[in-house]
Coordinates of N, CA and C and ligand atoms in Angstrom, one line a residue:
M6 N -117.4 -46.4 61.4 CA -116.1 -46.5 61.4 C -115.3 -45.5 62.3
H7 N -114.3 -46.1 63.0 CA -113.5 -45.2 63.9 C -112.8 -44.1 63.1
A8 N -112.7 -42.9 63.7 CA -112.2 -41.7 63.1 C -110.7 -42.0 62.6
H9 N -110.0 -42.9 63.2 CA -108.7 -43.2 63.0 C -108.4 -44.7 62.6
T10 N -109.2 -45.2 61.7 CA -109.1 -46.6 61.4 C -107.9 -46.7 60.6
I11 N -106.7 -47.4 61.0 CA -105.6 -47.5 60.2 C -105.5 -48.9 59.5
F12 N -105.1 -48.7 58.1 CA -105.1 -49.8 57.1 C -103.6 -50.2 56.9
A13 N -103.5 -51.5 56.8 CA -102.0 -52.0 56.4 C -102.4 -52.8 55.2
E14 N -102.0 -52.5 54.1 CA -102.1 -53.3 52.8 C -100.8 -53.9 52.4
W15 N -100.8 -55.0 52.0 CA -99.6 -55.8 51.5 C -99.2 -55.3 50.3
D16 N -97.9 -55.1 50.2 CA -97.2 -54.9 49.0 C -96.7 -56.4 48.4
E17 N -96.2 -56.1 47.2 CA -95.7 -57.4 46.5 C -94.6 -57.9 47.5
I18 N -94.7 -59.3 47.8 CA -93.6 -59.9 48.8 C -92.7 -60.6 47.9
P19 N -91.3 -60.2 47.7 CA -90.6 -60.9 46.8 C -90.3 -62.3 47.4
D20 N -89.8 -63.3 46.7 CA -89.5 -64.5 47.1 C -88.4 -64.6 48.2
D21 N -87.4 -63.8 48.0 CA -86.3 -63.5 49.0 C -86.6 -62.6 50.1
A22 N -87.7 -62.3 50.4 CA -88.1 -61.4 51.3 C -87.4 -61.6 52.8
D23 N -87.1 -60.5 53.5 CA -86.4 -60.6 54.8 C -87.6 -61.0 55.8
D24 N -87.3 -62.2 56.3 CA -88.6 -62.7 57.2 C -88.6 -61.8 58.5
T25 N -87.6 -61.3 59.1 CA -87.5 -60.5 60.1 C -88.2 -59.1 59.9
A26 N -88.0 -58.6 58.7 CA -88.6 -57.4 58.3 C -90.2 -57.7 58.1
L27 N -90.5 -58.7 57.5 CA -91.9 -59.1 57.3 C -92.5 -59.2 58.6
L28 N -92.1 -59.9 59.5 CA -92.6 -60.0 60.9 C -92.8 -58.6 61.6
A29 N -91.9 -57.8 61.4 CA -91.8 -56.4 62.0 C -92.8 -55.5 61.4
G30 N -93.6 -55.9 60.3 CA -94.5 -54.9 59.8 C -94.1 -54.4 58.4
G31 N -93.0 -55.1 57.9 CA -92.6 -54.5 56.6 C -93.5 -55.1 55.4
Y32 N -93.0 -54.6 54.2 CA -93.8 -55.1 52.9 C -95.3 -54.8 53.0
R33 N -95.7 -53.7 53.7 CA -97.0 -53.2 53.8 C -97.0 -51.7 53.5
S34 N -98.2 -51.2 53.0 CA -98.3 -49.8 53.0 C -99.5 -49.4 53.9
Y35 N -99.2 -48.2 54.7 CA -100.1 -48.0 55.7 C -100.9 -46.7 55.5
S36 N -102.0 -46.7 55.9 CA -102.8 -45.4 55.7 C -104.0 -45.3 56.8
C37 N -104.3 -44.0 57.1 CA -105.4 -43.9 58.1 C -106.4 -43.1 57.4
V38 N -107.8 -43.3 57.8 CA -108.9 -42.7 57.1 C -108.9 -41.2 57.3
C39 N -108.2 -40.8 58.4 CA -108.1 -39.4 58.6 C -107.1 -38.6 57.6
G40 N -106.4 -39.4 56.8 CA -105.6 -38.9 55.8 C -104.2 -38.4 56.3
T41 N -103.9 -38.7 57.7 CA -102.4 -38.5 57.9 C -101.5 -39.3 57.1
P42 N -100.5 -38.8 56.6 CA -99.4 -39.7 55.8 C -98.9 -40.6 56.8
L43 N -98.8 -41.9 56.4 CA -98.0 -43.0 57.2 C -97.2 -43.7 56.3
P44 N -96.1 -42.9 56.1 CA -95.0 -43.5 55.1 C -94.2 -44.8 55.4
T45 N -94.2 -44.9 56.9 CA -93.3 -46.0 57.5 C -94.2 -46.8 58.6
R46 N -93.7 -47.9 58.9 CA -94.4 -48.6 60.0 C -94.3 -47.8 61.4
M47 N -93.2 -47.1 61.5 CA -92.9 -46.5 62.6 C -94.0 -45.2 62.9
A48 N -94.2 -44.6 61.6 CA -95.2 -43.5 61.5 C -96.6 -44.2 61.9
A49 N -96.8 -45.4 61.4 CA -98.1 -46.0 61.7 C -98.3 -46.3 63.2
E50 N -97.3 -46.8 63.8 CA -97.3 -47.2 65.1 C -97.6 -46.0 66.0
L51 N -96.8 -44.9 65.8 CA -96.9 -43.6 66.4 C -98.3 -43.0 66.4
H52 N -98.9 -43.2 65.1 CA -100.3 -42.6 64.9 C -101.3 -43.4 65.8
A53 N -101.0 -44.8 65.8 CA -101.8 -45.6 66.5 C -101.8 -45.2 68.1
V54 N -100.6 -45.0 68.6 CA -100.5 -44.6 69.9 C -101.0 -43.3 70.3
E55 N -100.9 -42.3 69.4 CA -101.5 -41.0 69.7 C -103.0 -40.9 69.5
T56 N -103.6 -42.0 68.8 CA -105.0 -42.1 68.8 C -105.6 -43.3 69.7
D57 N -104.9 -43.6 70.7 CA -105.2 -44.6 71.7 C -105.5 -46.0 71.2
Q58 N -104.8 -46.4 70.2 CA -104.8 -47.7 69.6 C -103.6 -48.5 69.9
C59 N -103.7 -49.7 69.7 CA -102.6 -50.7 70.0 C -101.6 -50.6 68.9
S60 N -100.2 -50.4 69.3 CA -99.3 -50.3 68.2 C -98.8 -51.4 67.6
T61 N -99.3 -52.6 68.0 CA -99.0 -53.8 67.3 C -100.0 -54.1 66.1
C62 N -101.2 -54.1 66.4 CA -102.2 -54.4 65.5 C -102.8 -53.2 64.9
L63 N -102.4 -52.0 65.4 CA -102.9 -50.6 64.9 C -104.2 -50.5 65.0
G64 N -104.8 -51.0 66.1 CA -106.2 -51.0 66.3 C -107.2 -52.0 65.7
S65 N -106.7 -52.8 64.9 CA -107.5 -53.7 64.2 C -107.9 -54.9 65.1
A66 N -107.2 -55.1 66.2 CA -107.4 -56.3 67.0 C -106.9 -57.7 66.5
V67 N -106.5 -57.6 65.4 CA -105.8 -58.8 64.9 C -104.5 -58.5 64.2
E68 N -103.6 -59.6 64.2 CA -102.3 -59.4 63.5 C -102.5 -60.3 62.2
E69 N -102.1 -59.8 61.1 CA -102.1 -60.4 60.0 C -100.4 -60.7 59.7
V70 N -100.0 -62.0 60.2 CA -98.6 -62.4 60.3 C -98.1 -62.4 58.8
V71 N -98.7 -63.0 57.9 CA -98.5 -63.2 56.5 C -99.8 -62.9 55.7
P72 N -99.7 -62.6 54.5 CA -100.9 -62.4 53.8 C -102.0 -63.7 54.0
G73 N -103.2 -63.6 54.6 CA -104.1 -64.5 54.6 C -104.0 -65.3 55.9
F74 N -103.2 -64.9 56.8 CA -102.9 -65.7 58.0 C -103.1 -64.6 59.1
T75 N -104.3 -64.6 59.8 CA -104.4 -63.6 60.9 C -104.8 -64.2 62.2
R76 N -104.3 -63.6 63.3 CA -104.7 -64.0 64.5 C -105.0 -63.0 65.4
R77 N -105.6 -63.3 66.6 CA -106.0 -62.3 67.5 C -104.8 -61.7 68.0
C78 N -104.6 -60.3 68.2 CA -103.5 -59.6 68.6 C -103.2 -59.9 69.9
T79 N -102.0 -60.4 70.2 CA -101.6 -60.9 71.6 C -101.3 -59.6 72.6
S80 N -100.7 -58.5 71.8 CA -100.3 -57.4 72.6 C -101.3 -56.6 73.6
C81 N -102.6 -56.6 72.9 CA -103.7 -55.9 73.4 C -105.0 -56.7 73.7
T82 N -104.6 -58.1 73.8 CA -105.5 -59.2 74.1 C -106.8 -59.0 73.2
G83 N -106.5 -58.7 71.9 CA -107.6 -58.6 71.0 C -108.5 -57.6 71.1
T84 N -108.2 -56.4 71.6 CA -109.1 -55.4 71.9 C -108.8 -54.1 70.9
G85 N -107.6 -54.1 70.4 CA -107.2 -53.0 69.5 C -106.8 -51.7 70.5
R86 N -107.0 -51.7 71.6 CA -107.0 -50.5 72.4 C -105.5 -50.2 73.1
R87 N -105.0 -49.1 73.0 CA -103.7 -48.8 73.6 C -103.7 -49.0 75.1
R88 N -104.8 -48.9 75.8 CA -104.9 -49.0 77.2 C -104.7 -50.5 77.6
M89 N -105.4 -51.3 76.9 CA -105.3 -52.7 77.1 C -103.8 -53.2 76.8
Q90 N -103.1 -52.6 75.8 CA -101.8 -52.9 75.5 C -100.9 -52.6 76.7
L91 N -101.1 -51.4 77.3 CA -100.3 -51.1 78.4 C -100.5 -51.9 79.7
I92 N -101.7 -52.3 79.8 CA -102.1 -53.1 81.1 C -101.5 -54.5 80.8
W93 N -101.5 -55.0 79.6 CA -100.8 -56.2 79.4 C -99.4 -56.2 79.6
E94 N -98.7 -55.0 79.1 CA -97.4 -54.9 79.3 C -96.9 -54.9 80.8
M95 N -97.8 -54.1 81.5 CA -97.6 -54.2 83.0 C -97.7 -55.6 83.6
A96 N -98.6 -56.3 83.2 CA -98.9 -57.8 83.7 C -97.7 -58.6 83.3
Y97 N -97.2 -58.4 82.1 CA -96.1 -59.3 81.5 C -94.8 -58.8 82.4
A98 N -94.7 -57.6 82.7 CA -93.6 -57.2 83.5 C -93.6 -57.8 84.8
Q99 N -94.9 -57.9 85.5 CA -95.0 -58.5 86.8 C -94.6 -60.2 86.6
A100 N -95.0 -60.6 85.4 CA -94.8 -62.1 85.4 C -93.1 -62.2 85.1
E101 N -92.6 -61.3 84.8 CA -91.1 -61.5 84.5 C -90.5 -61.5 85.9
V102 N -91.0 -60.7 86.8 CA -90.3 -60.7 88.1 C -90.7 -61.8 88.8
T103 N -91.8 -62.5 88.7 CA -92.4 -63.5 89.4 C -91.8 -65.0 89.0
I104 N -91.9 -64.9 87.6 CA -91.6 -66.2 87.0 C -90.2 -66.1 86.3
T105 N -89.1 -66.4 87.2 CA -87.8 -66.2 86.9 C -87.4 -67.5 86.0
V106 N -86.3 -67.3 85.4 CA -85.6 -68.4 84.8 C -85.4 -69.5 85.8
E107 N -84.9 -69.2 87.0 CA -84.7 -70.2 88.0 C -86.0 -71.0 88.2
V108 N -87.1 -70.3 88.3 CA -88.4 -70.9 88.7 C -88.7 -72.0 87.6
V109 N -88.7 -71.6 86.3 CA -88.9 -72.4 85.3 C -88.1 -73.6 85.2
R110 N -86.7 -73.3 85.4 CA -85.7 -74.3 85.3 C -85.9 -75.5 86.4
G111 N -86.4 -75.0 87.7 CA -86.7 -75.9 88.7 C -87.9 -76.7 88.5
V112 N -88.9 -76.1 87.8 CA -90.1 -76.9 87.4 C -89.9 -78.0 86.4
I113 N -89.1 -77.6 85.3 CA -88.9 -78.6 84.2 C -87.9 -79.5 84.6
S114 N -87.2 -79.4 85.6 CA -86.2 -80.4 86.2 C -87.1 -81.5 86.6
R115 N -88.2 -81.4 87.0 CA -89.1 -82.5 87.4 C -89.7 -83.4 86.4
F116 N -89.6 -82.9 85.1 CA -90.1 -83.6 84.0 C -88.9 -84.6 83.5
T117 N -89.4 -85.9 83.5 CA -88.2 -86.9 83.0 C -88.3 -87.0 81.2
G118 N -89.4 -86.9 80.8 CA -89.5 -86.9 79.4 C -90.0 -85.6 78.8
P119 N -90.5 -85.7 77.6 CA -90.8 -84.3 76.7 C -92.1 -83.7 77.5
F120 N -92.1 -82.5 77.5 CA -93.0 -81.7 78.1 C -93.6 -80.6 77.1
S121 N -94.8 -80.3 77.2 CA -95.4 -79.2 76.5 C -95.4 -78.0 77.1
L122 N -95.5 -76.8 76.4 CA -95.7 -75.6 76.9 C -96.7 -75.6 78.0
S123 N -98.0 -76.0 77.6 CA -99.0 -76.1 78.7 C -98.7 -76.8 79.8
Q124 N -98.1 -77.9 79.8 CA -97.7 -78.7 81.0 C -96.7 -77.8 81.8
A125 N -95.8 -77.2 81.3 CA -94.9 -76.5 81.9 C -95.6 -75.2 82.6
A126 N -96.4 -74.5 81.9 CA -97.1 -73.4 82.5 C -97.9 -73.8 83.5
D127 N -98.7 -74.9 83.4 CA -99.4 -75.3 84.6 C -98.7 -75.7 85.8
A128 N -97.6 -76.3 85.6 CA -96.6 -76.7 86.7 C -96.1 -75.4 87.3
V129 N -95.9 -74.3 86.6 CA -95.4 -73.1 87.2 C -96.4 -72.5 88.1
R130 N -97.8 -72.5 87.5 CA -98.9 -72.0 88.3 C -99.2 -72.8 89.5
G131 N -98.9 -74.1 89.5 CA -99.0 -74.9 90.7 C -97.9 -74.6 91.7
T132 N -96.7 -74.5 91.1 CA -95.7 -74.3 92.1 C -95.8 -73.0 92.9
L133 N -96.1 -72.0 92.0 CA -96.2 -70.6 92.6 C -97.6 -70.2 93.2
G134 N -98.5 -71.2 92.9 CA -99.8 -71.0 93.7 C -100.5 -69.9 93.0
L135 N -100.4 -69.7 91.6 CA -101.0 -68.7 90.9 C -102.4 -68.9 90.4
R136 N -103.3 -68.0 90.6 CA -104.7 -68.3 90.2 C -104.8 -68.2 88.8
P137 N -105.6 -68.9 88.0 CA -105.6 -68.7 86.6 C -106.1 -67.3 86.2
G138 N -105.5 -66.7 85.1 CA -106.1 -65.6 84.6 C -105.4 -64.2 85.2
R139 N -104.7 -64.3 86.1 CA -104.1 -63.2 87.1 C -102.9 -62.6 86.4
M140 N -102.1 -63.6 85.6 CA -100.9 -63.1 85.1 C -100.6 -64.0 83.7
P141 N -100.0 -63.3 82.8 CA -99.8 -64.0 81.6 C -98.8 -65.1 81.7
V142 N -99.1 -66.2 82.3 CA -98.0 -67.2 82.8 C -97.6 -68.0 81.4
G143 N -98.5 -68.3 80.5 CA -98.2 -69.1 79.3 C -97.2 -68.3 78.5
P144 N -97.4 -66.9 78.1 CA -96.5 -66.2 77.3 C -95.1 -66.0 78.0
R145 N -95.0 -65.9 79.3 CA -93.8 -65.6 80.1 C -93.0 -67.0 80.0
V146 N -93.7 -68.1 80.4 CA -93.2 -69.3 80.4 C -92.5 -69.8 78.9
R147 N -93.3 -69.6 77.8 CA -92.9 -69.6 76.6 C -91.5 -68.9 76.3
D148 N -91.5 -67.7 76.7 CA -90.2 -66.9 76.5 C -89.0 -67.5 77.2
V149 N -89.4 -67.9 78.4 CA -88.2 -68.4 79.2 C -87.8 -69.7 78.5
L150 N -88.8 -70.6 78.2 CA -88.2 -71.8 77.4 C -87.4 -71.6 76.2
R151 N -88.0 -70.6 75.4 CA -87.2 -70.2 74.2 C -85.9 -69.7 74.5
E152 N -85.7 -69.1 75.7 CA -84.3 -68.7 76.2 C -83.4 -70.0 76.4
L153 N -84.1 -70.9 77.1 CA -83.3 -72.1 77.4 C -83.1 -73.0 76.3
E154 N -83.8 -72.8 75.3 CA -83.6 -73.6 74.1 C -82.5 -72.9 73.3
G155 N -82.5 -71.6 73.5 CA -81.3 -70.8 72.9 C -80.0 -71.2 73.5
T156 N -79.9 -71.6 74.7 CA -78.7 -71.9 75.5 C -78.4 -73.4 75.4
G157 N -79.4 -74.2 74.7 CA -79.1 -75.5 74.6 C -79.5 -76.4 75.8
E158 N -80.0 -75.8 76.8 CA -80.4 -76.7 77.9 C -81.6 -77.4 77.7
I159 N -82.6 -77.1 76.8 CA -83.7 -77.9 76.3 C -83.7 -77.9 74.8
A160 N -84.3 -78.8 74.2 CA -84.5 -78.9 72.8 C -85.9 -79.1 72.3
L161 N -86.2 -78.3 71.4 CA -87.6 -78.3 70.8 C -87.7 -79.7 70.0
I162 N -88.6 -80.4 70.4 CA -88.8 -81.6 69.6 C -90.0 -81.9 68.7
S163 N -91.0 -80.8 69.0 CA -92.2 -81.1 68.1 C -92.2 -80.2 66.9
A164 N -93.0 -80.7 65.8 CA -92.9 -80.0 64.6 C -94.0 -79.0 64.6
P165 N -93.9 -77.8 63.8 CA -94.7 -76.7 63.8 C -96.2 -77.0 63.5
D166 N -97.0 -76.3 63.9 CA -98.4 -76.6 63.5 C -98.8 -75.9 62.3
E167 N -98.1 -74.8 61.9 CA -98.3 -74.1 60.6 C -97.0 -73.7 59.9
L168 N -97.0 -74.0 58.7 CA -95.7 -73.4 58.0 C -96.5 -72.2 57.1
L169 N -96.1 -71.1 57.6 CA -96.6 -69.7 57.2 C -96.1 -69.3 55.8
R170 N -94.7 -69.4 55.9 CA -93.9 -69.1 54.7 C -92.9 -70.0 54.5
G171 N -93.1 -71.0 53.9 CA -92.2 -72.3 53.7 C -91.8 -72.7 55.2
A172 N -90.6 -73.0 55.4 CA -90.2 -73.4 56.7 C -89.6 -72.2 57.5
S173 N -89.7 -71.0 56.8 CA -88.9 -69.9 57.5 C -89.8 -69.2 58.7
I174 N -91.0 -69.1 58.3 CA -91.9 -68.5 59.3 C -92.9 -69.6 59.7
V175 N -92.8 -70.2 60.9 CA -93.7 -71.3 61.3 C -94.3 -70.8 62.6
L176 N -95.3 -71.6 63.0 CA -96.2 -71.3 64.2 C -96.3 -72.6 65.1
Y177 N -96.0 -72.4 66.3 CA -96.3 -73.4 67.1 C -97.4 -73.2 68.1
R178 N -98.4 -74.0 68.2 CA -99.5 -73.8 69.3 C -99.1 -74.0 70.6
D179 N -98.7 -75.4 70.8 CA -98.3 -75.9 72.2 C -97.1 -76.7 71.8
P180 N -95.9 -76.0 71.7 CA -94.7 -76.8 71.5 C -94.3 -77.7 72.5
T181 N -93.5 -78.7 72.1 CA -92.9 -79.7 73.2 C -91.5 -79.7 73.1
W182 N -90.9 -79.7 74.4 CA -89.3 -79.7 74.4 C -89.0 -80.9 75.3
Q183 N -87.7 -81.1 75.4 CA -87.1 -82.1 76.1 C -85.7 -81.4 76.6
R184 N -85.5 -82.0 78.1 CA -84.2 -81.5 78.6 C -83.1 -82.2 77.9
T185 N -82.0 -81.4 77.7 CA -80.8 -82.0 77.1 C -79.7 -82.3 78.1
I186 N -79.9 -81.6 79.2 CA -78.8 -81.8 80.3 C -79.5 -82.5 81.4
P187 N -79.0 -83.6 81.9 CA -79.7 -84.4 82.9 C -79.6 -83.8 84.2
A188 N -80.6 -83.7 85.0 CA -80.6 -83.0 86.4 C -79.6 -83.7 87.3
Ligands
ZN30 ZN1 -105.7 -41.0 61.7
ZN31 ZN1 -103.3 -55.1 69.3

């Protein structure tokens, strides 16, 4: 076992729990095998960073979104390492510069009907001539599409794949949108 294996254990989650706090790591008790007190999520994240572990999954390589539902940590590409988290952050920053809102808007203006995240990401890769695996295209395109959804330019039309906490915390694997403003 790692000298600084950090544990996050669920507390009792009330029915009226704050979903934002829940997703931000609340309703958990944190501890490390080294015995350093970790009274808050912030303390746990700092301890993860100072022991070279990912501050999102605290080194476990998986994120437990709600009790019983885990997924591979996206911040550190499932490695649990702080180094990988920093590399991923730099790659994402590069993707932000390359894949602008204008690029995504231009690409989706060519879709006449509904389009999925993966179709939009493929179209962006094609348009920019990006080789697969060089840049986190999918996550960046997803974020831009969520932004355009927020401003009402496109509308989410697919149903969630998973309801993790009633309808308040849901998961979409490959969501589908449709443009609301004709080009
Ligand atoms: Zn420790
Ligand atoms: Zn991680």
